[in-house]
Coordinates of C-alpha atoms in Angstrom, one line a residue:
Chain S
M108 CA 324.0 -105.3 77.9
N109 CA 325.4 -108.6 78.7
F110 CA 323.8 -111.8 79.0
K111 CA 323.2 -111.7 82.6
E112 CA 321.5 -108.2 82.3
I113 CA 319.1 -109.9 79.8
I114 CA 318.2 -112.8 81.9
R115 CA 317.5 -110.3 84.7
I116 CA 315.3 -108.1 82.9
T117 CA 313.4 -111.2 81.5
F118 CA 313.1 -112.6 85.1
N119 CA 311.8 -109.3 86.3
L120 CA 309.2 -108.9 83.4
V121 CA 307.9 -112.6 83.8
V122 CA 307.6 -112.6 87.5
I123 CA 305.7 -109.3 87.7
Y124 CA 303.5 -110.2 84.8
A125 CA 302.8 -113.7 86.2
V126 CA 301.8 -112.3 89.6
G127 CA 299.6 -109.5 87.9
G128 CA 297.9 -112.0 85.7
A129 CA 297.3 -114.5 88.3
L130 CA 295.7 -111.8 90.5
L131 CA 293.5 -110.8 87.7
A132 CA 292.5 -114.4 86.9
W133 CA 291.5 -115.0 90.5
L134 CA 289.3 -112.0 90.5
Y135 CA 288.0 -112.9 87.3
A136 CA 286.9 -116.2 88.6
Q137 CA 285.4 -114.7 91.7
T138 CA 283.2 -112.0 89.9
S139 CA 282.3 -113.6 86.6
P140 CA 279.6 -115.7 88.0
V141 CA 278.1 -112.8 89.8
I142 CA 278.4 -110.7 86.7
Y143 CA 276.7 -113.4 84.7
N144 CA 273.9 -113.6 87.0
N145 CA 273.5 -109.8 87.1
M146 CA 273.1 -109.8 83.3
E147 CA 270.5 -112.7 83.2
E148 CA 268.5 -110.8 85.9
D149 CA 268.7 -107.8 83.9
K150 CA 267.5 -109.5 80.9
A151 CA 264.8 -111.1 82.8
N152 CA 263.8 -107.6 84.0
A153 CA 264.0 -106.1 80.6
L154 CA 261.8 -108.9 79.3
K155 CA 259.0 -108.0 81.7
G156 CA 259.2 -104.4 80.7
M157 CA 258.6 -105.1 77.1
M158 CA 254.9 -105.2 77.8
P159 CA 252.5 -102.8 79.6
V160 CA 252.4 -103.5 83.3
H161 CA 249.4 -102.9 85.5
L162 CA 249.7 -101.0 88.8
I163 CA 246.8 -101.8 91.0
A164 CA 246.7 -98.9 93.5
N165 CA 244.7 -99.4 96.7
V166 CA 243.7 -95.6 97.4
T167 CA 243.8 -94.6 101.0
G168 CA 243.8 -90.9 100.5
N169 CA 242.5 -88.7 97.6
A170 CA 242.0 -90.7 94.4
D171 CA 242.4 -87.4 92.3
A172 CA 245.7 -86.9 93.8
V173 CA 247.0 -90.3 92.9
K174 CA 245.6 -89.7 89.2
A175 CA 247.4 -86.4 89.0
V176 CA 250.9 -88.1 89.1
L177 CA 250.1 -90.5 86.4
P178 CA 252.0 -90.0 83.1
E179 CA 250.3 -89.0 79.8
G180 CA 248.8 -92.1 78.1
A181 CA 248.1 -94.2 81.1
K182 CA 245.0 -96.1 81.1
V183 CA 243.2 -95.9 84.2
E184 CA 240.1 -98.1 85.4
E185 CA 238.4 -97.2 88.9
K186 CA 236.5 -99.5 91.0
D187 CA 235.6 -99.2 94.6
G188 CA 238.6 -97.2 95.6
V189 CA 241.0 -99.2 93.5
L190 CA 242.6 -98.0 90.5
D191 CA 243.9 -100.2 87.9
V192 CA 246.5 -98.4 85.9
E193 CA 248.2 -99.7 82.7
V194 CA 251.5 -98.1 82.0
D195 CA 254.2 -98.8 79.5
L196 CA 257.2 -98.2 81.9
Y197 CA 260.2 -100.0 82.7
K198 CA 262.9 -100.1 85.5
K199 CA 263.5 -96.6 86.7
G200 CA 260.6 -95.0 85.2
K201 CA 258.1 -97.4 86.8
E202 CA 259.9 -97.3 90.1
K203 CA 259.6 -93.6 90.1
L204 CA 256.0 -93.7 89.3
I205 CA 255.3 -96.3 92.0
K206 CA 257.1 -94.0 94.5
K207 CA 255.0 -91.0 93.3
M208 CA 251.9 -93.0 93.7
K209 CA 252.8 -94.1 97.1
S210 CA 253.3 -90.6 98.3
A211 CA 250.1 -89.5 96.9
G212 CA 248.4 -92.1 99.0
A213 CA 247.9 -95.4 97.7
A214 CA 249.3 -99.0 98.1
V215 CA 250.6 -100.2 94.9
T216 CA 251.1 -103.7 93.6
E217 CA 252.1 -104.8 90.2
S218 CA 250.5 -107.3 88.0
S219 CA 250.7 -108.2 84.3
D220 CA 248.2 -109.6 81.9
Y221 CA 250.9 -111.2 79.8
K222 CA 252.8 -114.2 79.9
T223 CA 256.2 -114.6 78.0
V224 CA 256.9 -118.1 76.6
E225 CA 260.3 -118.8 75.1
K226 CA 259.9 -120.2 71.6
G227 CA 263.2 -120.8 70.1
E228 CA 266.7 -119.6 69.1
W229 CA 267.8 -117.9 66.0
E230 CA 271.0 -116.6 64.6
P231 CA 271.3 -112.9 64.3
V232 CA 274.0 -111.5 61.8
H233 CA 276.6 -110.7 64.5
K234 CA 276.0 -113.2 67.4
K235 CA 275.9 -116.9 67.5
K236 CA 272.5 -117.4 69.1
A237 CA 269.7 -115.2 70.6
K238 CA 266.1 -116.1 71.8
Y239 CA 262.8 -115.2 70.8
F240 CA 259.7 -115.4 72.6
E241 CA 255.9 -115.3 72.3
V242 CA 253.7 -113.2 74.5
Q243 CA 250.3 -114.6 75.6
D244 CA 247.6 -112.7 77.0
K245 CA 245.2 -113.8 79.8
D246 CA 243.3 -116.2 77.5
G247 CA 246.5 -117.8 76.1
Q248 CA 246.3 -115.9 72.8
V249 CA 249.3 -114.6 71.1
A250 CA 249.3 -111.0 71.8
A251 CA 252.9 -110.1 70.6
Y252 CA 256.3 -111.2 70.1
I253 CA 259.7 -110.4 71.7
V254 CA 263.1 -111.0 70.0
E255 CA 266.5 -110.6 71.4
S256 CA 268.7 -109.1 68.6
Y257 CA 272.2 -108.2 68.0
H258 CA 273.7 -106.1 65.1
K259 CA 277.3 -104.7 64.9
G260 CA 277.6 -101.2 66.1
Y261 CA 280.8 -98.9 66.4
S262 CA 282.2 -101.1 69.3
G263 CA 280.9 -104.6 69.6
A264 CA 277.2 -105.7 68.8
P265 CA 274.6 -103.9 71.1
G266 CA 272.0 -106.4 72.4
I267 CA 268.4 -105.4 72.4
F268 CA 264.9 -106.6 72.8
V269 CA 262.2 -105.9 70.3
A270 CA 258.6 -106.4 71.0
I271 CA 256.6 -106.8 67.9
D272 CA 252.8 -106.5 67.6
K273 CA 250.7 -109.0 65.8
D274 CA 250.4 -106.8 62.9
L275 CA 254.2 -106.9 62.5
T276 CA 254.9 -103.3 63.6
V277 CA 257.4 -102.6 66.5
R278 CA 255.9 -102.1 70.0
K279 CA 259.1 -101.2 71.8
V280 CA 262.8 -101.4 71.6
E281 CA 264.9 -101.8 74.8
I282 CA 268.9 -101.7 74.7
L283 CA 270.2 -104.6 76.9
T284 CA 273.8 -104.1 76.5
H285 CA 276.1 -101.9 74.5
S286 CA 279.7 -100.4 74.6
E287 CA 279.2 -97.5 72.3
T288 CA 281.3 -94.3 72.8
P289 CA 280.1 -92.5 75.9
G290 CA 278.7 -89.1 74.9
L291 CA 277.9 -90.0 71.3
G292 CA 276.9 -93.7 70.8
D293 CA 275.4 -94.1 74.1
E294 CA 272.6 -91.7 73.1
I295 CA 271.2 -94.9 71.7
E296 CA 269.7 -95.4 75.3
N297 CA 267.9 -92.0 75.1
P298 CA 264.1 -92.4 74.9
A299 CA 263.9 -89.7 72.3
F300 CA 265.8 -92.2 70.0
K301 CA 264.2 -95.5 71.2
N302 CA 260.5 -94.1 71.0
Q303 CA 261.0 -93.4 67.3
F304 CA 260.6 -97.3 66.9
K305 CA 257.0 -97.4 68.0
G306 CA 254.7 -98.3 65.3
K307 CA 257.3 -98.8 62.6
A308 CA 256.8 -101.6 60.0
L309 CA 259.7 -103.6 58.4
G310 CA 260.0 -101.0 55.2
Q311 CA 260.4 -98.1 57.5
L312 CA 263.3 -99.3 59.5
E313 CA 266.0 -97.3 58.0
V314 CA 268.2 -94.7 59.2
V315 CA 268.0 -91.3 57.7
K316 CA 269.7 -87.8 58.5
G317 CA 268.2 -84.5 58.7
E318 CA 264.2 -85.3 58.4
A319 CA 262.8 -88.4 59.9
G320 CA 259.9 -88.7 57.7
D321 CA 258.5 -92.1 58.4
K322 CA 262.0 -93.6 59.1
I323 CA 264.5 -93.6 61.9
L324 CA 266.4 -90.3 62.4
A325 CA 270.0 -90.9 63.2
I326 CA 271.6 -89.7 66.1
T327 CA 274.0 -86.7 65.4
G328 CA 277.7 -88.0 65.4
A329 CA 276.5 -91.6 66.0
T330 CA 275.3 -92.8 62.7
I331 CA 276.8 -96.4 63.0
S332 CA 275.4 -96.9 66.6
S333 CA 271.9 -95.6 65.2
R334 CA 272.2 -98.1 62.5
S335 CA 273.0 -101.0 64.7
I336 CA 269.8 -100.5 66.6
T337 CA 267.7 -100.1 63.7
Y338 CA 269.0 -103.0 61.7
G339 CA 269.1 -105.3 64.8
T340 CA 265.3 -104.3 65.0
R341 CA 264.7 -104.9 61.3
D342 CA 266.3 -108.4 61.7
A343 CA 263.9 -109.0 64.5
V344 CA 260.7 -107.9 62.5
Q345 CA 262.0 -109.9 59.5
L346 CA 262.1 -112.9 61.8
I347 CA 258.9 -112.7 63.0
T348 CA 257.5 -111.9 59.5
D349 CA 259.1 -115.1 58.2
L350 CA 257.9 -117.2 61.2
T351 CA 254.4 -115.9 61.1
S352 CA 254.1 -116.4 57.4
G353 CA 254.4 -120.1 57.8
A354 CA 257.9 -120.2 56.2
A355 CA 260.3 -122.6 57.7
A356 CA 262.1 -121.0 60.8
P357 CA 265.1 -119.1 59.5
M358 CA 268.2 -119.9 61.3
T359 CA 270.2 -116.8 60.2
G360 CA 269.3 -113.0 60.5
M361 CA 268.9 -111.6 56.9
S362 CA 272.0 -110.0 55.7
H363 CA 271.6 -106.5 54.6
E364 CA 274.5 -104.6 53.8
A365 CA 272.6 -101.9 52.3
A366 CA 274.8 -99.2 53.5
P367 CA 278.3 -99.7 51.6
A368 CA 281.2 -100.0 53.9
A369 CA 282.7 -96.7 52.5
E370 CA 279.8 -94.7 53.9
E371 CA 280.2 -96.3 57.4
G372 CA 283.7 -95.3 57.6
K373 CA 283.2 -91.8 56.8
D374 CA 280.5 -91.2 59.3
G375 CA 282.8 -91.5 62.3
H376 CA 280.7 -93.1 65.1
Chain J
M106 CA 312.8 -87.7 96.2
D107 CA 310.3 -84.8 96.3
T108 CA 310.9 -82.2 99.0
R109 CA 307.4 -80.8 99.0
S110 CA 304.9 -81.3 101.9
N111 CA 302.2 -83.8 101.2
I112 CA 299.7 -80.9 101.2
Q113 CA 301.7 -79.0 98.9
I114 CA 301.8 -82.1 96.4
L115 CA 298.1 -82.5 96.7
R116 CA 297.6 -78.7 96.0
D117 CA 300.1 -78.7 93.0
G118 CA 298.3 -81.7 91.6
I119 CA 295.0 -79.8 91.3
F120 CA 296.5 -76.3 90.3
A121 CA 300.1 -75.9 89.4
D122 CA 300.2 -79.2 87.7
N123 CA 296.7 -79.5 86.5
T124 CA 296.7 -82.2 83.8
I125 CA 294.4 -80.5 81.5
F126 CA 294.9 -76.7 82.0
K127 CA 298.6 -76.8 82.8
L128 CA 300.3 -79.9 81.4
A129 CA 297.8 -80.3 78.6
I130 CA 298.0 -84.1 78.4
S131 CA 295.2 -86.6 78.1
L132 CA 293.3 -84.3 76.2
C133 CA 291.8 -86.7 73.8
P134 CA 289.7 -88.7 76.3
A135 CA 289.0 -85.4 78.1
I136 CA 287.3 -84.2 75.0
A137 CA 285.7 -87.5 74.2
V138 CA 283.8 -87.7 77.4
T139 CA 283.0 -84.1 78.2
S140 CA 279.8 -83.5 76.2
S141 CA 277.8 -83.6 79.4
L142 CA 278.6 -82.7 83.0
K143 CA 277.5 -86.2 84.2
N144 CA 279.9 -87.9 82.0
G145 CA 282.7 -85.8 82.7
F146 CA 282.4 -85.9 86.5
M147 CA 281.8 -89.6 86.4
M148 CA 285.1 -90.0 84.3
G149 CA 286.9 -87.7 86.7
L150 CA 286.1 -89.8 89.7
A151 CA 287.2 -93.1 87.9
V152 CA 290.4 -91.6 86.9
M153 CA 290.9 -90.1 90.5
F154 CA 290.6 -93.7 91.8
V155 CA 292.7 -95.6 89.3
Q156 CA 295.4 -92.8 89.3
T157 CA 295.7 -93.1 93.1
M158 CA 295.9 -96.9 93.2
V159 CA 298.4 -96.9 90.4
N160 CA 300.6 -94.4 92.2
L161 CA 300.5 -96.6 95.3
T162 CA 301.2 -99.8 93.6
I163 CA 304.2 -98.5 91.7
S164 CA 305.7 -96.7 94.6
L165 CA 305.5 -99.9 96.6
M166 CA 307.1 -101.9 93.8
R167 CA 309.6 -99.2 92.8
N168 CA 312.6 -101.2 94.0
F169 CA 311.7 -104.3 92.3
I170 CA 311.3 -102.8 88.9
H171 CA 314.3 -102.9 86.5
P172 CA 314.6 -99.6 85.1
R173 CA 314.8 -100.6 81.5
I174 CA 311.4 -102.4 81.5
R175 CA 309.5 -99.9 83.6
I176 CA 307.1 -98.7 81.1
P177 CA 305.7 -102.0 80.2
I178 CA 305.4 -102.8 84.1
F179 CA 303.5 -99.4 84.5
M180 CA 301.4 -100.5 81.9
L181 CA 300.6 -103.7 83.4
V182 CA 299.8 -102.0 86.7
I183 CA 297.5 -99.4 85.1
S184 CA 295.5 -102.1 82.9
S185 CA 295.3 -104.3 86.0
W186 CA 293.7 -101.7 88.2
V187 CA 291.4 -100.7 85.3
T188 CA 290.3 -104.3 84.9
V189 CA 289.8 -104.8 88.7
T190 CA 287.7 -101.7 88.9
D191 CA 285.9 -102.8 86.0
L192 CA 285.1 -106.3 87.2
L193 CA 284.3 -105.2 90.8
M194 CA 281.9 -102.5 89.9
H195 CA 280.3 -104.8 87.3
A196 CA 279.8 -107.3 89.9
Y197 CA 279.0 -105.4 93.1
V198 CA 277.7 -101.8 92.5
R199 CA 275.5 -102.4 89.3
D200 CA 273.8 -99.1 89.7
V201 CA 276.8 -97.3 89.4
Y202 CA 278.4 -99.5 86.7
A203 CA 275.4 -98.9 84.5
E204 CA 276.2 -95.2 84.5
M205 CA 280.1 -95.4 84.4
G206 CA 280.9 -98.8 82.8
L207 CA 281.6 -97.3 79.5
Y208 CA 284.1 -95.0 80.8
I209 CA 286.1 -97.4 83.1
K210 CA 288.0 -99.2 80.1
L211 CA 289.1 -96.0 78.5
I212 CA 291.2 -95.0 81.5
V213 CA 294.0 -97.5 80.3
A214 CA 294.9 -94.9 77.6
F215 CA 295.4 -92.0 79.9
A216 CA 298.7 -90.4 79.4
S217 CA 298.3 -88.5 82.7
I218 CA 298.5 -91.8 84.7
L219 CA 301.6 -93.2 83.0
A220 CA 303.2 -89.8 83.3
H221 CA 302.9 -89.7 86.9
A222 CA 303.8 -93.4 87.4
E223 CA 307.2 -92.5 85.7
T224 CA 307.7 -88.8 87.1
F225 CA 306.6 -89.3 90.7
A226 CA 305.6 -92.7 92.0
S227 CA 308.6 -94.5 90.7
K228 CA 310.7 -92.2 92.7
N229 CA 308.9 -91.5 95.9
K230 CA 307.5 -93.3 98.9
A231 CA 304.1 -94.6 99.2
V232 CA 302.4 -91.7 101.3
P233 CA 303.5 -89.0 99.1
S234 CA 302.5 -90.9 95.9
V235 CA 299.1 -91.5 97.2
F236 CA 298.8 -87.6 97.8
D237 CA 300.1 -87.2 94.4
G238 CA 297.6 -89.5 92.9
I239 CA 294.6 -87.8 94.7
G240 CA 295.8 -84.4 93.9
M241 CA 296.3 -85.1 90.1
G242 CA 293.0 -87.0 90.2
A243 CA 291.3 -84.1 91.9
G244 CA 292.6 -81.7 89.5
F245 CA 291.6 -83.8 86.4
L246 CA 287.9 -84.1 87.9
F247 CA 287.9 -80.5 88.4
A248 CA 288.9 -79.8 84.7
L249 CA 286.6 -82.3 83.4
S250 CA 283.8 -80.9 85.3
A251 CA 284.4 -77.4 84.4
I252 CA 284.7 -78.3 80.6
S253 CA 281.7 -80.5 80.5
F254 CA 279.6 -77.9 82.2
F255 CA 280.3 -75.4 79.8
R256 CA 280.0 -77.8 76.8
E257 CA 276.7 -79.2 78.0
L258 CA 275.1 -75.7 78.9
L259 CA 276.0 -74.2 75.7
G260 CA 275.7 -77.4 73.5
K261 CA 272.4 -78.6 74.9
G262 CA 271.1 -76.0 77.3
T263 CA 271.1 -78.6 80.1
V264 CA 273.0 -79.0 83.3
W265 CA 273.4 -82.7 84.4
G266 CA 270.5 -83.6 82.2
Y267 CA 268.2 -80.9 83.5
E268 CA 267.0 -78.3 81.3
V269 CA 268.2 -74.9 82.2
L270 CA 268.0 -72.8 79.0
A271 CA 265.0 -73.5 76.7
F272 CA 267.4 -73.4 73.8
K273 CA 270.6 -74.6 72.5
P274 CA 272.9 -71.6 72.2
M275 CA 275.8 -73.4 70.4
L276 CA 275.3 -76.8 69.2
I277 CA 278.9 -77.0 68.0
M278 CA 280.1 -77.3 71.7
I279 CA 279.0 -80.9 72.2
L280 CA 280.8 -81.9 68.9
P281 CA 284.4 -82.7 69.2
A282 CA 285.4 -79.2 67.7
G283 CA 283.6 -77.7 70.6
G284 CA 285.6 -79.8 72.9
F285 CA 288.9 -78.1 71.7
L286 CA 287.3 -74.8 71.9
A287 CA 286.2 -75.3 75.4
V288 CA 289.6 -76.7 76.5
G289 CA 291.2 -73.6 74.9
V290 CA 289.1 -71.1 76.2
L291 CA 288.9 -72.5 79.8
M292 CA 292.9 -72.9 79.7
A293 CA 293.3 -69.3 78.8
F294 CA 290.8 -68.4 81.5
F295 CA 292.3 -70.2 84.4
N296 CA 295.8 -69.0 83.5
W297 CA 294.5 -65.6 83.4
I298 CA 293.1 -66.0 86.8
E299 CA 296.3 -67.3 88.1
I300 CA 298.6 -64.5 86.8
R301 CA 296.1 -61.8 87.7
F302 CA 295.4 -62.8 91.1
F303 CA 297.9 -65.2 92.3
G304 CA 301.1 -63.8 90.9
G305 CA 301.8 -66.7 88.5
K306 CA 303.9 -66.1 85.5
P307 CA 302.9 -66.7 81.9
A308 CA 304.4 -70.0 80.5
G309 CA 307.8 -69.1 79.0
H310 CA 308.9 -66.4 81.4

């Protein structure tokens, strides 16, 4: 290979990579604002979904038919042909229910008793800053707290919202973003996993295998992903505990490398 | 230059040169994502798109690529298309991205795409290359769907997330070991069909 050949190869590689890079840079510039807005919108929607919503149904047909499509655990109040249904649903689940109620003969509007007020920022272990919110009821009283939290998973740090009741137990956990392994780690989005968190107090937020007891049962083959959500939740509860006990606002999430690194490695995902 | 007709190229991609059952490449991602039919199908679709676009791009640029550095350039083309797909889907088809986003980035590491950029697209014109991409992609889609269908059915008792069996016959099928089992058994099955009914010859003859 002579000198001329080397120059030709270099030139060939540089030109193609420069063109490719420029095209990608252009596309990135075009799409990244859209992506950012989408994510902010998703966050805003998720925030609304952390507290129960009221679906006000103007029944035009048979009220019993409408009631029949409601999920278990929905609170219903009936007044002059108007059903006031309180449900704990979010995004797709809520949309599906509204569709069902409409086809059962009711005009549905949404409303909420709660107002979410941004209270400040904190620093989770694996993210520079995240927000936390106070949820106020109709009378302006504190009804709950919502914390945005991040804790390292198998691939990146999944972002979650944690709604915490006034008695410092978890109300609801919702996953905002994650890039855990498809088929294993992404099971954290499964309601069967997320619903485990309801009612858990600080000391119960630990991952166990086999028998859940009063703790959080790990997903088979995805212990690290399960831990990520559980510890993220634990940080959030700790933050609210500290804030409400009158201690100075903590600027860092508590560090808890309770699980030794060696154990994490051996578990796979 | 390949002398087969476009339709023949397409068919060979699906059957005679099937990525998983015949060439036995890209097995690692194929096993990682096939624990449910939905995942397998989504991945297959994404691969089909990227494979077709990569084949087209490489075959259009084939006269500008210096043979000594073809592999880094193939890698650039593949990763660019994967990034393009990822960005466009994330920005403009959010619903689909919410389901498929996790799989898109994995496609960069697919041996089957690199293999066909090298063996086919860099030596052939654009139109046959597109047929080759669609054929190989469709074959991969078919293989992934078949594998994930059996894994999900046996491992979870469900199909596309809907419960079909009230029990889980073989939990091992959704674990990685079950992936190898499913690939092996299905590979044998499809080869048997080919030999028995279509006059194919067993490997090595």
